[in-house]
CSV table of C-alpha atoms in Angstrom, one decimal:
chain,number,residue,atom,x,y,z
A,4,MET,CA,7.0,28.3,10.0
A,5,LYS,CA,8.2,27.2,6.6
A,6,PHE,CA,7.7,23.8,5.1
A,7,ILE,CA,8.3,22.3,1.9
A,8,ALA,CA,6.6,19.4,0.4
A,9,PHE,CA,7.6,17.0,-2.6
A,10,ASN,CA,5.8,14.7,-4.8
A,11,VAL,CA,2.7,17.0,-4.6
A,12,ARG,CA,0.0,16.1,-6.9
A,13,GLU,CA,-2.9,18.2,-8.3
A,14,ASP,CA,-5.4,16.5,-6.1
A,15,GLU,CA,-3.7,17.6,-2.9
A,16,GLU,CA,-3.4,21.3,-3.8
A,17,LYS,CA,-6.5,22.3,-2.2
A,18,TYR,CA,-5.8,20.9,1.2
A,19,PHE,CA,-2.3,22.3,1.3
A,20,SER,CA,-3.9,25.9,0.4
A,21,GLN,CA,-6.6,25.3,3.0
A,22,TRP,CA,-4.1,24.5,5.6
A,23,GLU,CA,-1.9,27.6,4.6
A,24,LYS,CA,-5.1,29.9,5.1
A,25,GLU,CA,-6.2,28.3,8.3
A,26,THR,CA,-2.6,28.4,10.0
A,27,GLY,CA,-1.0,31.2,8.6
A,28,ASN,CA,2.2,29.0,7.6
A,29,GLU,CA,3.8,28.7,4.5
A,30,VAL,CA,4.3,25.5,2.3
A,31,LEU,CA,6.3,25.3,-0.9
A,32,ARG,CA,4.9,22.5,-2.9
A,33,LEU,CA,6.8,20.9,-5.7
A,34,PRO,CA,5.8,18.0,-8.0
A,35,GLU,CA,9.3,16.3,-8.0
A,36,MET,CA,10.5,13.5,-5.8
A,37,LEU,CA,12.7,14.2,-2.9
A,38,ASP,CA,16.2,12.4,-3.5
A,39,MET,CA,19.7,13.4,-3.2
A,40,THR,CA,19.6,15.4,-6.2
A,41,SER,CA,16.9,17.6,-4.9
A,42,VAL,CA,17.6,17.5,-1.2
A,43,GLU,CA,19.4,21.0,-1.3
A,44,LYS,CA,16.0,22.5,-1.9
A,45,THR,CA,15.1,21.8,1.8
A,46,LYS,CA,17.6,24.4,2.9
A,47,GLY,CA,16.2,26.9,5.2
A,48,PHE,CA,12.8,25.1,5.8
A,49,ASP,CA,11.6,23.8,9.2
A,50,GLY,CA,10.1,20.7,8.0
A,51,VAL,CA,10.1,18.3,4.9
A,52,LEU,CA,7.0,16.5,3.7
A,53,ALA,CA,7.3,13.6,1.2
A,54,LEU,CA,5.6,10.4,0.0
A,55,GLN,CA,6.5,6.8,1.1
A,56,THR,CA,7.3,5.9,-2.4
A,57,GLY,CA,10.7,7.5,-2.3
A,58,THR,CA,14.0,6.1,-0.5
A,59,TYR,CA,15.6,8.1,2.3
A,60,PRO,CA,19.0,7.0,3.1
A,61,SER,CA,21.3,8.1,5.9
A,62,GLU,CA,23.0,10.7,3.7
A,63,MET,CA,19.8,12.7,3.3
A,64,PHE,CA,19.4,12.9,7.1
A,65,ALA,CA,23.0,14.5,7.5
A,66,GLU,CA,21.8,16.9,4.8
A,67,PHE,CA,18.7,17.9,6.8
A,68,LYS,CA,20.6,18.6,9.8
A,69,LYS,CA,23.0,21.0,7.9
A,70,PHE,CA,20.2,22.8,6.3
A,71,GLY,CA,18.3,23.2,9.7
A,72,VAL,CA,15.4,20.9,9.1
A,73,LYS,CA,13.7,19.8,12.2
A,74,VAL,CA,11.0,17.2,11.0
A,75,PHE,CA,10.5,14.8,8.1
A,76,SER,CA,6.8,14.3,7.7
A,77,ILE,CA,5.8,11.0,5.5
A,78,ARG,CA,2.2,11.3,4.1
A,79,ASN,CA,1.7,7.7,4.2
A,80,VAL,CA,1.9,5.0,6.8
A,81,GLY,CA,5.0,3.0,5.8
A,82,VAL,CA,8.5,3.9,6.9
A,83,ASP,CA,10.3,0.8,5.8
A,84,ASN,CA,12.3,3.0,3.2
A,85,VAL,CA,13.3,5.6,5.8
A,86,ASP,CA,16.7,5.3,7.6
A,87,LEU,CA,15.2,6.0,11.3
A,88,ASP,CA,18.6,5.4,12.8
A,89,ALA,CA,20.1,8.1,10.8
A,90,ALA,CA,17.4,10.4,11.3
A,91,LYS,CA,17.7,9.8,15.2
A,92,GLU,CA,21.4,10.4,14.9
A,93,ASN,CA,20.9,13.6,13.2
A,94,GLY,CA,18.3,14.9,15.5
A,95,ILE,CA,15.4,14.8,12.7
A,96,VAL,CA,11.9,13.8,14.1
A,97,VAL,CA,10.1,11.5,11.7
A,98,THR,CA,6.5,11.4,11.5
A,99,ASN,CA,3.9,9.4,9.5
A,100,VAL,CA,0.0,9.2,8.9
A,101,PRO,CA,-0.8,6.0,10.7
A,102,ALA,CA,-4.5,5.8,9.6
A,103,TYR,CA,-5.5,8.1,6.9
A,104,SER,CA,-8.5,5.8,5.8
A,105,PRO,CA,-8.2,2.1,6.6
A,106,ASN,CA,-11.6,1.6,4.9
A,107,ALA,CA,-10.4,2.9,1.6
A,108,ILE,CA,-7.8,0.3,1.4
A,109,ALA,CA,-10.0,-2.4,3.0
A,110,GLU,CA,-12.9,-1.7,0.5
A,111,PHE,CA,-10.5,-1.8,-2.6
A,112,SER,CA,-8.8,-5.0,-1.6
A,113,VAL,CA,-12.5,-6.6,-1.4
A,114,THR,CA,-13.5,-5.0,-4.7
A,115,GLN,CA,-10.5,-6.7,-6.5
A,116,LEU,CA,-11.4,-10.1,-5.0
A,117,MET,CA,-15.1,-9.7,-6.3
A,118,GLN,CA,-13.7,-9.1,-9.8
A,119,LEU,CA,-11.5,-12.2,-9.5
A,120,LEU,CA,-14.2,-14.4,-8.4
A,121,ARG,CA,-16.6,-13.1,-11.2
A,122,ASN,CA,-13.7,-13.3,-13.8
A,123,THR,CA,-14.4,-9.8,-15.1
A,124,THR,CA,-11.2,-9.3,-16.9
A,125,ILE,CA,-11.8,-12.4,-18.8
A,126,PHE,CA,-15.5,-11.2,-19.7
A,127,ARG,CA,-14.3,-7.9,-20.4
A,128,ASN,CA,-12.0,-9.2,-23.1
A,129,LYS,CA,-14.6,-11.5,-24.5
A,130,VAL,CA,-17.2,-8.7,-24.7
A,131,ALA,CA,-14.7,-6.5,-26.5
A,132,LYS,CA,-14.4,-9.2,-29.2
A,133,GLN,CA,-18.2,-9.6,-29.2
A,134,ASP,CA,-18.0,-12.9,-27.7
A,135,PHE,CA,-21.0,-12.9,-25.2
A,136,ARG,CA,-20.9,-16.7,-24.0
A,137,TRP,CA,-20.7,-17.4,-20.6
A,138,ALA,CA,-19.0,-20.9,-20.2
A,139,PRO,CA,-16.8,-22.1,-18.8
A,140,TYR,CA,-16.0,-19.1,-16.5
A,141,VAL,CA,-18.4,-19.8,-13.8
A,142,GLY,CA,-18.0,-17.5,-10.9
A,143,ARG,CA,-17.8,-18.2,-7.2
A,144,GLU,CA,-19.6,-16.6,-4.1
A,145,LEU,CA,-17.6,-14.8,-1.2
A,146,ARG,CA,-20.1,-16.3,1.3
A,147,SER,CA,-18.8,-19.8,0.4
A,148,LEU,CA,-15.1,-19.1,1.0
A,149,THR,CA,-12.8,-18.8,3.9
A,150,VAL,CA,-10.8,-15.6,3.7
A,151,GLY,CA,-7.2,-15.4,5.8
A,152,VAL,CA,-6.4,-12.0,6.8
A,153,VAL,CA,-2.7,-11.3,7.3
A,154,GLY,CA,-2.4,-8.3,9.8
A,155,THR,CA,-5.1,-7.3,11.9
A,156,GLY,CA,-4.2,-3.5,12.2
A,157,ARG,CA,-6.9,-0.8,11.4
A,158,ILE,CA,-6.9,-1.9,7.6
A,159,GLY,CA,-7.1,-5.5,8.4
A,160,ARG,CA,-9.9,-5.2,11.0
A,161,ALA,CA,-11.8,-2.9,8.4
A,162,ALA,CA,-11.4,-5.7,5.9
A,163,ILE,CA,-12.7,-8.4,8.2
A,164,ASN,CA,-15.8,-6.4,8.8
A,165,ILE,CA,-16.5,-6.1,5.2
A,166,TYR,CA,-15.7,-9.8,4.4
A,167,ARG,CA,-18.1,-10.8,7.3
A,168,GLY,CA,-20.9,-8.6,6.0
A,169,PHE,CA,-20.6,-10.7,2.8
A,170,GLY,CA,-20.9,-14.0,4.9
A,171,ALA,CA,-17.4,-15.1,4.4
A,172,LYS,CA,-15.8,-17.1,7.2
A,173,VAL,CA,-12.6,-15.1,8.3
A,174,ILE,CA,-9.5,-16.5,9.9
A,175,ALA,CA,-6.4,-14.2,10.7
A,176,TYR,CA,-3.0,-14.3,11.8
A,177,ASP,CA,-0.8,-11.5,13.5
A,178,LEU,CA,2.3,-11.4,15.5
A,179,TYR,CA,0.4,-9.0,17.7
A,180,PRO,CA,-3.2,-10.1,18.0
A,181,ASN,CA,-5.8,-7.8,18.6
A,182,PRO,CA,-7.4,-8.6,22.1
A,183,GLU,CA,-11.2,-8.2,20.8
A,184,LEU,CA,-10.6,-10.7,17.8
A,185,LYS,CA,-8.6,-12.9,20.0
A,186,GLU,CA,-11.6,-13.2,22.1
A,187,GLN,CA,-13.7,-14.2,19.1
A,188,GLY,CA,-11.2,-17.0,18.3
A,189,ILE,CA,-10.4,-15.6,14.8
A,190,TYR,CA,-6.8,-16.3,15.0
A,191,VAL,CA,-4.8,-19.3,13.8
A,192,ASP,CA,-1.2,-20.1,15.3
A,193,SER,CA,0.8,-19.7,12.2
A,194,TYR,CA,1.2,-18.7,8.5
A,195,ASP,CA,1.3,-22.4,7.5
A,196,GLU,CA,-2.2,-22.9,9.2
A,197,LEU,CA,-3.7,-19.7,7.7
A,198,PHE,CA,-2.3,-20.3,4.1
A,199,SER,CA,-3.5,-24.0,4.2
A,200,GLN,CA,-7.0,-23.2,5.3
A,201,ALA,CA,-7.8,-20.3,3.6
A,202,ASP,CA,-9.4,-19.8,0.1
A,203,VAL,CA,-8.4,-16.4,-0.2
A,204,ILE,CA,-5.3,-14.7,1.4
A,205,THR,CA,-5.3,-10.9,1.7
A,206,LEU,CA,-2.4,-9.1,3.1
A,207,HIS,CA,-2.6,-6.0,5.4
A,208,MET,CA,0.7,-5.7,7.0
A,209,PRO,CA,3.9,-3.8,6.7
A,210,ALA,CA,7.0,-4.8,5.0
A,211,THR,CA,10.1,-5.9,7.3
A,212,PRO,CA,13.2,-7.7,6.5
A,213,ASN,CA,11.8,-10.8,8.3
A,214,ASP,CA,8.7,-10.6,6.1
A,215,HIS,CA,10.4,-10.3,2.5
A,216,HIS,CA,8.9,-12.5,0.2
A,217,LEU,CA,6.5,-14.1,2.7
A,218,VAL,CA,4.4,-15.4,0.0
A,219,ASN,CA,6.9,-17.6,-1.8
A,220,SER,CA,6.8,-20.9,-3.7
A,221,GLU,CA,6.9,-23.0,-0.4
A,222,ILE,CA,3.9,-21.4,1.3
A,223,LEU,CA,2.1,-21.3,-2.1
A,224,ASN,CA,2.5,-24.9,-2.3
A,225,LYS,CA,0.5,-25.3,1.0
A,226,MET,CA,-2.4,-23.4,-0.3
A,227,LYS,CA,-5.7,-25.0,-1.5
A,228,ASP,CA,-5.8,-25.4,-5.2
A,229,GLY,CA,-7.7,-22.5,-7.0
A,230,SER,CA,-7.2,-20.0,-4.3
A,231,TYR,CA,-6.5,-16.4,-4.4
A,232,ILE,CA,-4.0,-13.8,-3.2
A,233,ILE,CA,-4.8,-10.1,-2.6
A,234,ASN,CA,-2.0,-7.6,-2.0
A,235,THR,CA,-2.8,-4.1,-1.0
A,236,ALA,CA,0.1,-3.9,1.5
A,237,ARG,CA,3.7,-4.0,0.1
A,238,GLY,CA,5.2,-5.5,-3.0
A,239,ALA,CA,8.3,-7.0,-1.0
A,240,LEU,CA,5.9,-9.4,0.7
A,241,VAL,CA,5.3,-11.4,-2.4
A,242,ASP,CA,8.0,-13.4,-4.6
A,243,THR,CA,6.5,-12.4,-7.9
A,244,LYS,CA,8.2,-15.1,-9.9
A,245,ALA,CA,6.7,-17.8,-7.6
A,246,LEU,CA,3.3,-16.1,-7.8
A,247,ILE,CA,3.4,-16.2,-11.5
A,248,SER,CA,4.4,-19.9,-11.5
A,249,ALA,CA,1.5,-20.6,-9.2
A,250,LEU,CA,-0.9,-18.8,-11.4
A,251,LYS,CA,0.2,-20.5,-14.7
A,252,SER,CA,0.1,-23.9,-13.1
A,253,GLY,CA,-3.5,-23.4,-11.8
A,254,LYS,CA,-2.4,-23.8,-8.0
A,255,LEU,CA,-3.7,-20.0,-7.8
A,256,ALA,CA,-7.0,-19.0,-9.5
A,257,GLY,CA,-6.1,-15.4,-9.5
A,258,ALA,CA,-4.2,-12.6,-7.8
A,259,ALA,CA,-4.9,-9.0,-7.3
A,260,LEU,CA,-1.8,-6.8,-6.9
A,261,ASP,CA,-1.9,-3.2,-5.9
A,262,THR,CA,1.7,-3.0,-5.2
A,263,TYR,CA,4.6,-4.8,-6.9
A,264,GLU,CA,8.3,-5.2,-5.5
A,265,ASN,CA,9.8,-3.3,-8.2
A,266,GLU,CA,7.1,-0.6,-8.6
A,267,SER,CA,9.1,2.7,-8.1
A,268,ASP,CA,10.0,3.2,-11.6
A,269,ILE,CA,6.5,2.0,-13.1
A,270,PHE,CA,3.7,3.1,-10.7
A,271,ASN,CA,2.5,6.6,-11.0
A,272,HIS,CA,4.3,7.3,-14.3
A,273,ASP,CA,3.0,7.7,-17.7
A,274,LEU,CA,4.7,4.9,-19.7
A,275,SER,CA,2.4,5.4,-22.7
A,276,GLY,CA,4.2,3.9,-25.9
A,277,LYS,CA,7.3,3.2,-23.8
A,278,LYS,CA,9.2,0.1,-23.2
A,279,ILE,CA,9.0,-1.3,-19.9
A,280,ASP,CA,12.3,-3.1,-19.0
A,281,ASP,CA,10.8,-5.4,-16.5
A,282,PRO,CA,9.9,-8.9,-18.0
A,283,ILE,CA,8.4,-10.1,-14.8
A,284,PHE,CA,6.1,-7.2,-14.7
A,285,LYS,CA,5.1,-7.7,-18.4
A,286,GLU,CA,4.6,-11.3,-17.6
A,287,LEU,CA,2.1,-10.3,-14.7
A,288,LEU,CA,0.1,-8.0,-17.2
A,289,ALA,CA,-0.2,-10.6,-19.9
A,290,LEU,CA,-2.0,-13.0,-17.4
A,291,ASP,CA,-5.9,-12.8,-17.6
A,292,ASN,CA,-6.2,-14.1,-14.1
A,293,VAL,CA,-4.2,-11.1,-12.5
A,294,LEU,CA,-5.4,-7.7,-11.7
A,295,VAL,CA,-2.7,-5.0,-11.4
A,296,THR,CA,-3.4,-1.6,-10.3
A,297,PRO,CA,-0.8,1.2,-9.6
A,298,HIS,CA,-0.9,1.6,-5.8
A,299,ILE,CA,-4.3,3.2,-5.7
A,300,ALA,CA,-6.0,1.4,-2.9
A,301,PHE,CA,-5.5,4.5,-0.7
A,302,TYR,CA,-6.7,6.9,-3.3
A,303,THR,CA,-9.9,8.4,-2.1
A,304,GLU,CA,-10.8,11.8,-1.3
A,305,THR,CA,-11.1,11.2,2.3
A,306,ALA,CA,-7.7,9.5,2.4
A,307,VAL,CA,-5.8,12.4,0.4
A,308,GLU,CA,-7.3,15.1,2.8
A,309,ASN,CA,-6.2,13.2,5.9
A,310,MET,CA,-2.8,12.4,4.4
A,311,VAL,CA,-2.0,16.1,3.7
A,312,LEU,CA,-3.6,17.8,6.8
A,313,ILE,CA,-2.3,15.0,9.3
A,314,SER,CA,1.1,15.2,8.1
A,315,LEU,CA,1.1,19.1,8.2
A,316,ASN,CA,-0.3,19.2,11.6
A,317,SER,CA,2.4,16.8,12.8
A,318,ALA,CA,5.2,18.8,11.4
A,319,LYS,CA,3.8,22.0,12.7
A,320,SER,CA,3.3,20.4,16.2
A,321,VAL,CA,7.0,19.0,16.2
A,322,CYS,CA,8.2,22.4,15.5
A,323,GLU,CA,6.1,24.2,18.1
A,324,ASP,CA,6.1,21.6,20.9
A,325,GLY,CA,8.8,19.4,20.1
A,326,THR,CA,6.3,16.3,19.9
A,327,ALA,CA,3.4,15.0,17.9
A,328,SER,CA,1.1,11.8,18.3
A,329,THR,CA,2.4,10.5,15.0
A,330,ILE,CA,6.2,10.5,15.7
A,331,VAL,CA,7.6,7.3,14.4
A,332,LYS,CA,9.7,5.8,17.2
C-alpha cells in the first residue's frame, strides 16, 4: 500500500520511518500543506494523511475519488474543518486520532494557569529590567479556587484529576455527562451556572456551529471579577474582542490561549521580522495578563508518536479490512 502524508514535521520523521520498516508499506512525506493546489499529488495513493490545521472542502473529496484515494486520515482529534458529508458522498473513509495523549493537553492547561496565578509574565518582564520588587503582584493559590471544566471527555477528565491533586474545587458542564463524574455530583446544569460559580474556566471541548463564540461578552459579564479563562481547545470557542475587553477592564485577571480563532496564518509559521496584519492578535500579545502559545498543548513526544502511528494504522486497516476503530461517523 502507498500513502502520502502532508504537513510532516522533522519530529514526526522517525515514527514514519519506523512504521514503514515494521509494515513494509510506503509513505511519501511532504512538509507542505494539503490544499486544492497540492491535492493532485495524492493521485495514485491509497490513503492521505494530514493535520487538522488545514481546511478540507467538498471539492477535495471529489478529487480524492477521481485519484483513487480510499481513506483520509487526520493526525489529530478535530474534524470540524473536514466536509464529512462530501467524504461520505465520494466514498472516502475519514479517520482521526481520538486520544493521542489527553494528559499532554491537560497538563499544559494547568501549567498555563499556574503561570497566570503567579504573574510570571509580569515578573519576567520586571526582572529583564532589573526591577526585583514584588508588590503589588501577589499570587493566588490553586487550592483556594473553583475550577470550571467545560467538556469532560478524555482531556477534561485528565484535567479534573490534576486540578483535584492541587486541592482545587472542580465543577463541570457537559452536554453528555460522564456517568462516573455524574455520580460524584461534579456537574452543574448550565453554562451560566458554571461561568458564574467558577474562578477559572478551562475549555476542553470541540468546536461546533452551536458553540461558536461560547465565551462572549454576555457570559463573561456573568463571571466573577478577577477570574481566568484557559483555552487549549479551539479558537472559535472564544470571541477574542470580548475577551480583550474583559481583560482590559479587569473583569478577567488573565487568560491563557493556546489556540486563536484566526490562527491558521500565524501559528506554526516563522514570522520573525514580518508584519502581522491582525490588529486583534497584536492587541492580545501586548497584554501582560495574557499567555499566548502557538497551539502546542499537544506537543509531547508521546503525543507525536501516537498521532503518527495511530493515523497510519487506521489508514492501513481501512485499506485492508474496510474498517478501523477510529473512523469518524
